[in-house]
Short mmCIF file of C-alpha atoms in Angstrom, two decimals:
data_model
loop_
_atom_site.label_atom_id
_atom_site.label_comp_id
_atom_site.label_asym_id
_atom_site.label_seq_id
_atom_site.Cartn_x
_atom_site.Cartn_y
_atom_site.Cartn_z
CA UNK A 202 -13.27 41.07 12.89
CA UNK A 203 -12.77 38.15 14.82
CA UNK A 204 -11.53 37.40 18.21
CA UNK A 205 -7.90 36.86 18.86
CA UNK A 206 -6.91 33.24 18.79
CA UNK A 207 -4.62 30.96 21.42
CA UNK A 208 -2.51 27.79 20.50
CA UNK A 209 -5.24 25.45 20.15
CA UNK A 210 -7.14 28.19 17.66
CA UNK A 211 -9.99 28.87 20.38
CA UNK A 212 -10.70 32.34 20.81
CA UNK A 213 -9.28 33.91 24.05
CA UNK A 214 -10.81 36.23 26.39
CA UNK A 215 -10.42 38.66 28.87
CA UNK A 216 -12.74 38.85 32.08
CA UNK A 217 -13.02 41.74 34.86
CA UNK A 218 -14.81 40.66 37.74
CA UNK A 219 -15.48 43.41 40.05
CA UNK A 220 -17.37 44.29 43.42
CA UNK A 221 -18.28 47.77 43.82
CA UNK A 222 -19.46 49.17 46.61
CA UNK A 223 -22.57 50.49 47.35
CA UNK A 224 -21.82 53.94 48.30
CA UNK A 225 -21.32 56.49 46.96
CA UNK A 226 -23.81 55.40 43.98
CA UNK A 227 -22.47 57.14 41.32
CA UNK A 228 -19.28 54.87 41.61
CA UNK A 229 -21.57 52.11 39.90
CA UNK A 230 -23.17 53.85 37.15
CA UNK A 231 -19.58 55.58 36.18
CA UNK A 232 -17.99 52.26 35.96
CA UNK A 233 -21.24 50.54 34.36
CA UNK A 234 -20.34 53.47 31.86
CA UNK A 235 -17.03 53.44 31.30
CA UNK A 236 -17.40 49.41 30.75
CA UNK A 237 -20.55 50.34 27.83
CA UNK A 238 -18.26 52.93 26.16
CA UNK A 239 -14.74 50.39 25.92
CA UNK A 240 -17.46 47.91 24.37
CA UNK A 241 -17.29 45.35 27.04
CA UNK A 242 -20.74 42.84 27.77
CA UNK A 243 -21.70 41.09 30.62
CA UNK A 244 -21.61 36.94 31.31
CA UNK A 245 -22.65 37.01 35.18
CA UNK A 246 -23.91 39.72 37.57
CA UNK A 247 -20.58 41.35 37.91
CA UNK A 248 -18.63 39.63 34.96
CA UNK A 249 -17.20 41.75 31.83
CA UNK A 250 -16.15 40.31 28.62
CA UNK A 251 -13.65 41.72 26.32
CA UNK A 252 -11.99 39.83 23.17
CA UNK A 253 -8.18 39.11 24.46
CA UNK A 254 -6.49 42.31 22.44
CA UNK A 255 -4.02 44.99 24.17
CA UNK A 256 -6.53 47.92 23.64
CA UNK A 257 -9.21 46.19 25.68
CA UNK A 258 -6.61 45.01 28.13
CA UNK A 259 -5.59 48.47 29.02
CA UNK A 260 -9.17 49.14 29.06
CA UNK A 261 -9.94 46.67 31.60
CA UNK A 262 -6.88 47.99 33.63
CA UNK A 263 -7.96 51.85 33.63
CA UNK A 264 -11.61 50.58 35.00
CA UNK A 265 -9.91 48.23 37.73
CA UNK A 266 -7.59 51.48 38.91
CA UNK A 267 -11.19 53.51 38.74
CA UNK A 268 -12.69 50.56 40.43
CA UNK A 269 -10.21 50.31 43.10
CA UNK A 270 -9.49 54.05 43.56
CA UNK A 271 -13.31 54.03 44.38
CA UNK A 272 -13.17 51.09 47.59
CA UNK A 273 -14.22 48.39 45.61
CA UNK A 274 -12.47 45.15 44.12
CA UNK A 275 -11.60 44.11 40.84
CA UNK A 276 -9.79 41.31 39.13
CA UNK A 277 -8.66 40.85 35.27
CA UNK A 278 -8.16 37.07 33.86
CA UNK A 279 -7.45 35.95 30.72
CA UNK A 280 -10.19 32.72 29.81
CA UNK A 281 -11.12 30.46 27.66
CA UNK A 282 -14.62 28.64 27.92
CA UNK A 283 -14.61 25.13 27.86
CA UNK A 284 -18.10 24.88 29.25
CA UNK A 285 -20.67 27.45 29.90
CA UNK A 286 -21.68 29.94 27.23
CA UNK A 287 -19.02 29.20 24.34
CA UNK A 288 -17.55 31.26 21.98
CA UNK A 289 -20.67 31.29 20.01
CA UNK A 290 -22.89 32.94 21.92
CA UNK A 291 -20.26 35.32 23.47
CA UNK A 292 -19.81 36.52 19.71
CA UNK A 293 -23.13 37.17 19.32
CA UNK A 294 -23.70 38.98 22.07
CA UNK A 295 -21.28 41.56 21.36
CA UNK A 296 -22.83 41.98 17.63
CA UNK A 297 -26.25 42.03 19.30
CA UNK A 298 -24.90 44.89 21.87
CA UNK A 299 -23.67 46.66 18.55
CA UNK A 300 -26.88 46.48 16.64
CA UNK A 301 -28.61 48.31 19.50
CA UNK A 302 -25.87 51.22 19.05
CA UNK A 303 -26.42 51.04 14.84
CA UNK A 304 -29.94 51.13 15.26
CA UNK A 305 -29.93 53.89 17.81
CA UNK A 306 -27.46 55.92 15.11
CA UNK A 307 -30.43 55.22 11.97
CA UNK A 308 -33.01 56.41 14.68
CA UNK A 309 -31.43 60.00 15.20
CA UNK A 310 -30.00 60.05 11.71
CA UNK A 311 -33.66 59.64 10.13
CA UNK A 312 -35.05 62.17 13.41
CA UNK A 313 -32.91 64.75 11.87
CA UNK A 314 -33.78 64.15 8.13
CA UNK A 315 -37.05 64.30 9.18
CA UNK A 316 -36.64 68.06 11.37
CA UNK A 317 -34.58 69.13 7.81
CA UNK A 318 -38.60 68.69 6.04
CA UNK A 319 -40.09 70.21 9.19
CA UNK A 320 -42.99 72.98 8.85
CA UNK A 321 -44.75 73.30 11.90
CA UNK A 322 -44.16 76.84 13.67
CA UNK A 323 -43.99 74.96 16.94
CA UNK A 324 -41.29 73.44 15.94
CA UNK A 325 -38.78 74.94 13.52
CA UNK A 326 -36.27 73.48 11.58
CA UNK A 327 -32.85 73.34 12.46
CA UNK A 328 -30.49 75.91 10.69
CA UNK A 329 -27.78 74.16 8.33
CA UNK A 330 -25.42 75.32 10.90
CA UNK A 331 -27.24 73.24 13.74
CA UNK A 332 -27.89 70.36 11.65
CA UNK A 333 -24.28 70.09 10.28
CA UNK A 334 -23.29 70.28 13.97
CA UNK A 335 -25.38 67.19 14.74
CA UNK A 336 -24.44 65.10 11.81
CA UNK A 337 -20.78 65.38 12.93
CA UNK A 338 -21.77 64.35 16.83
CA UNK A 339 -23.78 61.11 14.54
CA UNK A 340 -20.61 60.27 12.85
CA UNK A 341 -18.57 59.89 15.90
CA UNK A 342 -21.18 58.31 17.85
CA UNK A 343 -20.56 56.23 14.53
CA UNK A 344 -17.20 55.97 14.75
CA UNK A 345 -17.22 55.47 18.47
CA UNK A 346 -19.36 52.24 17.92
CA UNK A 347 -17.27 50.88 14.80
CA UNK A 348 -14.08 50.96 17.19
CA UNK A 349 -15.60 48.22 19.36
CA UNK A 350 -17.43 46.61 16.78
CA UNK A 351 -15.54 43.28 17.39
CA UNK A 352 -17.25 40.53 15.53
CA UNK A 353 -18.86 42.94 12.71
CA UNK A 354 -22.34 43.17 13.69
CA UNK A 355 -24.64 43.48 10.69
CA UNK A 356 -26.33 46.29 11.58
CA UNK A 357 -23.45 48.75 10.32
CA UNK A 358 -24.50 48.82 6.38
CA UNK A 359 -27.71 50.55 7.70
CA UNK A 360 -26.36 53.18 9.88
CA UNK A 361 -23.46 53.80 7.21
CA UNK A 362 -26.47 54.36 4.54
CA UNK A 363 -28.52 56.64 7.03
CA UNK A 364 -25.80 58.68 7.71
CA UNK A 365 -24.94 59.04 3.93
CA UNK A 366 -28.08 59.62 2.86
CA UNK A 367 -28.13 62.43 5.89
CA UNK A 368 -24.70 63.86 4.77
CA UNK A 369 -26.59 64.31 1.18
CA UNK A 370 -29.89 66.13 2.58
CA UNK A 371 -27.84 68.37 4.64
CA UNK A 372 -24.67 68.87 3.02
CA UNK A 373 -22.72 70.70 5.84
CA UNK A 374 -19.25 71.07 4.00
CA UNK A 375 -18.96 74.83 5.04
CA UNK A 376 -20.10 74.61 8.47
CA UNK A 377 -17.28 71.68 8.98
CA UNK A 378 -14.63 73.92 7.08
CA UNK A 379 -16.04 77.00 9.62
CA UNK A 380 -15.72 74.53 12.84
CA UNK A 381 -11.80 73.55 11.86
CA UNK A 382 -11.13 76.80 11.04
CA UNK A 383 -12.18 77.86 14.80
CA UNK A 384 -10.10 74.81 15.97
CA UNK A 385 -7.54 76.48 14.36
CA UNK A 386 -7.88 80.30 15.56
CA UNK A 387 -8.10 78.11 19.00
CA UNK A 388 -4.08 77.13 19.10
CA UNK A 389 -3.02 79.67 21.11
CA UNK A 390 -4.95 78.84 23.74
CA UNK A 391 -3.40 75.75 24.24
CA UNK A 392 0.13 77.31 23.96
CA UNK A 393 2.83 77.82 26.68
CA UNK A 394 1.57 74.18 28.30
CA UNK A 395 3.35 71.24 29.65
CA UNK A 396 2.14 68.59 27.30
CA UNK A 397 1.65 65.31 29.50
CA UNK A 398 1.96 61.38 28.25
CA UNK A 399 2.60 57.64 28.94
CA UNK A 400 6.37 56.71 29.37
CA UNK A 401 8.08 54.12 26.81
CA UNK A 402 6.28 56.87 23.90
CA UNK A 403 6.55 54.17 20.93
CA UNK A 404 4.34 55.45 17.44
CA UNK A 405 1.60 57.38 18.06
CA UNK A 406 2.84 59.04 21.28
CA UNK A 407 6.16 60.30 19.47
CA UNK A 408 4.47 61.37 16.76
CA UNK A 409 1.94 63.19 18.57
CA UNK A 410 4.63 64.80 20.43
CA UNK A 411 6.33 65.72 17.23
CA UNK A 412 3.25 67.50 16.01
CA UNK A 413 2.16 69.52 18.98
CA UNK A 414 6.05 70.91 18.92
CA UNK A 415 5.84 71.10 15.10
CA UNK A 416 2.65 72.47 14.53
CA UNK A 417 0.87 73.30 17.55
CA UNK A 418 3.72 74.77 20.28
CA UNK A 419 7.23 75.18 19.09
CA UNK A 420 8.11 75.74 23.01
CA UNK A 421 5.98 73.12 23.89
CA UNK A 422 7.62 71.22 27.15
CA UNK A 423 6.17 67.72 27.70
CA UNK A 424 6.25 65.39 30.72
CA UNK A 425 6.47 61.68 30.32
CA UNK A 426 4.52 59.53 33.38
CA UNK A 427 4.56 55.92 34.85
CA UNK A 428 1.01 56.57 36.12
CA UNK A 429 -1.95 56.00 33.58
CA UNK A 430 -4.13 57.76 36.14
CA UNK A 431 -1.72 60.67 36.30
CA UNK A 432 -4.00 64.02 37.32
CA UNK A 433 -2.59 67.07 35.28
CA UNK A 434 -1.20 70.25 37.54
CA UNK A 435 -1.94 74.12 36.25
CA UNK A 436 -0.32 74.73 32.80
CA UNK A 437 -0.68 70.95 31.85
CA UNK A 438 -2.45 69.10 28.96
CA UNK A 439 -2.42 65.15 28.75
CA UNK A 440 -2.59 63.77 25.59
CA UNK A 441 -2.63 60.27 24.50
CA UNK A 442 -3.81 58.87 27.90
CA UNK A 443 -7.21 57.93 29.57
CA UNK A 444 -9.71 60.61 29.95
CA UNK A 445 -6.73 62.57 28.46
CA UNK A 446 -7.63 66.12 26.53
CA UNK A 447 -6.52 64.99 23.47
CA UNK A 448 -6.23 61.11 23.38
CA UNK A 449 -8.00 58.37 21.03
CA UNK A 450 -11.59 59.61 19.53
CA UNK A 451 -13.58 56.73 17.97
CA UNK A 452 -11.72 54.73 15.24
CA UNK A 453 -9.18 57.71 15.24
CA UNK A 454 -5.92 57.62 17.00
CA UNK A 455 -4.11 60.58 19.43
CA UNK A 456 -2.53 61.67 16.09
CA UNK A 457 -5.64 61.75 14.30
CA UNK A 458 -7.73 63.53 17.27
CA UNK A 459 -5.28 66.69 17.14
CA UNK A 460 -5.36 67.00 13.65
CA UNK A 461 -8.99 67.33 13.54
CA UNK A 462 -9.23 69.60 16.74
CA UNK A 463 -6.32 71.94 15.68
CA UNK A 464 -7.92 72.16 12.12
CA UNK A 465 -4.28 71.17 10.38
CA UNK A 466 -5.60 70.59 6.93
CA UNK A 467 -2.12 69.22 5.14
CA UNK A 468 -2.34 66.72 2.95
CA UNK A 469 1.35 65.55 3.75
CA UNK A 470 0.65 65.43 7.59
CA UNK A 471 -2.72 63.29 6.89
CA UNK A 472 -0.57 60.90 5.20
CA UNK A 473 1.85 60.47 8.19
CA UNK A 474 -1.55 59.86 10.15
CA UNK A 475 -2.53 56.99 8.25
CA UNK A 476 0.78 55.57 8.85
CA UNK A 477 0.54 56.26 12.40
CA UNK A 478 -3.28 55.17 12.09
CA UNK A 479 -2.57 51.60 10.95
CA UNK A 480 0.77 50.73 13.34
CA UNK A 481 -1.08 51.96 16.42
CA UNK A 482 -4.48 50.19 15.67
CA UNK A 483 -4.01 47.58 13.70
CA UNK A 484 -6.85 47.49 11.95
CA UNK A 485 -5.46 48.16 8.18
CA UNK A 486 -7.94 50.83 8.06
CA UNK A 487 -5.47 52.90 5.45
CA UNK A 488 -3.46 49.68 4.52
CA UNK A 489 -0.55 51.91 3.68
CA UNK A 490 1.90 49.55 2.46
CA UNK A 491 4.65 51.91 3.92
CA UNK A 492 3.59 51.70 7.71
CA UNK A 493 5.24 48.12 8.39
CA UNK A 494 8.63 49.62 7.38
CA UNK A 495 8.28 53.32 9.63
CA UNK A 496 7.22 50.78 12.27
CA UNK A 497 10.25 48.62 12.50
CA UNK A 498 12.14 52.30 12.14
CA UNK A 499 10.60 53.55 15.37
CA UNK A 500 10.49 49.90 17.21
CA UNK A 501 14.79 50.13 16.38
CA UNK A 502 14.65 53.99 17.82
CA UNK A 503 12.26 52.54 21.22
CA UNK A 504 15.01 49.23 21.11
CA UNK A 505 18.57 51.63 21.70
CA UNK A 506 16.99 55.01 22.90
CA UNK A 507 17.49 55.20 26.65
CA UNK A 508 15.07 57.76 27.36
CA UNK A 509 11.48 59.39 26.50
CA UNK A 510 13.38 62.52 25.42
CA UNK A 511 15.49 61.44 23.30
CA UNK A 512 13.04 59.09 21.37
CA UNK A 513 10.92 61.88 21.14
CA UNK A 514 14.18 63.63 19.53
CA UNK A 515 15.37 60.74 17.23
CA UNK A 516 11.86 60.08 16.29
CA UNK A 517 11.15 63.90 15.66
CA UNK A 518 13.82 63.38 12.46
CA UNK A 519 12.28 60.77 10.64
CA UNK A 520 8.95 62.32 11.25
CA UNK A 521 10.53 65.71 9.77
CA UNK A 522 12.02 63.73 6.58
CA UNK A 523 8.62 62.07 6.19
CA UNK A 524 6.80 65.19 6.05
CA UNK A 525 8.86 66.24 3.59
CA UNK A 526 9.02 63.53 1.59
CA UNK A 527 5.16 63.41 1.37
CA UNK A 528 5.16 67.21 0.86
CA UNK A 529 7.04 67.01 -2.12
CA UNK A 530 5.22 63.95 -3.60
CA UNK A 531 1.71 63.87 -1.56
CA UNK A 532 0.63 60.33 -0.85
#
């Protein structure tokens, strides 16, 4: 994947340059975190670089509220480098940053292989239950690194291969099917909540919205909020937000996240997400030739609807008609 380019076909950039200050100390190493995890690398003591794409901005802008909530300073730019580093080596840097993470990925996958063939008594091997469970924590730290895999880093083919070749050894089809199926027993839990998200809902918002009342909560209330750092009250769940409950999860989107988590195994739903998947990310990942033409649908109900609510409501009926139009012919 490359960078996004401007008018004169250089690739653009966006920059945070922060000061953080010294106390308390854990304000440094959460943002230095937070900045690793969104898949940002640094140019200067102090200097972030993202590839110029609305994920990443929004990025930058949750660590700049963190940032500033915390007493320091922090300013986002959009660049281009006439002089200095260059494109070229910026590139490279984020594919050398992600073949650290691949190679990190092979290391544990092969670790656990390796435990699987174990036979010391000091040292047992893991039960299938165990070793399914961290296989699935490998595949989305997998995932997790693919998402902000920018530039396609070559060390991807390996970790894809280690974790196949993992997924063979250990097979852990019923201990996934057992963990969904918890998920599942699990909904009523989350029941009886105010579900909260981002104003202006637009795809995967409304649809998520759509399936917690569908699926999840049929008196589900929800809240919609101007502030991305909104802090939930008692009774309330965010979803689709930063450091949200249920929000994006890797390469998967909101929509994605509570299908997995709630265990809803429906063939006609994981369609819809795949539609949902490739309008909110952008990355063709499904290439559903249908999701251009739901997406102008929903940008038409965002253009006249006045509201959150009723978006939600006039969005809710082509995401009803869709489910059953998949229901009845899957796909």
């Amino acid at each position: 994947m490359s960078g996004p380019p401007g008018a004169d076909g250089a690739v653009r950039w966006l920059l945070l340059i922060h000061q953080i200050p010294p106390r308390p100390d854990y304000l440094r190493v959460k943002i230095g975190r937070r900045l690793q995890r969104v898949g940002a690398v640094p140019i200067k003591n102090s200097v972030y670089v993202l590839p110029d794409l609305p994920s990443a901005r929004e990025d930058f802008q949750w660590i700049r509220a963190e940032i500033v909530d915390g007493g320091g300073d922090a300013s986002i730019c959009q660049a281009g480098f006439i002089d200095g580093p260059g494109d070229g080596r910026i590139e490279q840097a984020f594919r050398d940053a992600r073949d650290a993470d691949y190679t990190a990925i092979v290391d544990a996958a092969r670790e656990l292989r390796s435990s699987l063939r174990q036979r010391d008594r000091d040292a047992p091997r893991p039960s299938p239950a165990r070793a399914g469970e961290e296989l699935a924590r490998l595949r989305r730290r997998f995932s997790t690194v693919v998402s902000i895999d920018f530039f396609g880093a070559a060390g991807r083919t390996a970790a894809e291969e280690a974790l196949r070749t993992a997924t063979v050894e250990i097979r852990p089809t019923g201990a996934a099917r057992a963990g969904a199926a918890a998920a599942g027993r699990d909904r009523a839990a989350w029941r009886g909540r105010t579900w909260v998200t981002r104003s202006g809902i637009f795809v995967d918002r409304m649809a998520s919205a759509w399936l917690i009342r569908r699926f999840i909560d049929r008196d589900a209330r929800f809240r919609f909020v101007t502030d991305p750092r909104y802090k939930p009250g008692r009774g309330e769940v965010r979803f689709d937000m930063f450091d949200g409950e249920f929000t994006h999860e890797g390469d998967r989107c909101t929509f994605e996240t509570l299908l997995d988590r709630f265990g809803l195994d429906d063939p006609a739903l994981r369609a819809i997400a795949e539609i949902v998947h490739d309008v909110d990310l952008k990355d063709e990942k499904y290439a559903r030739t249908d999701a251009p033409g739901i997406e102008r649908v929903l940008a038409g109900i965002a253009a006249t609807a006045t509201d959150d609510p009723a978006r939600l409501e006039r969005a809710a009926q082509v995401l009803d008609e869709l489910h059953a139009l998949f229901t009845s012919a899957p796909g």
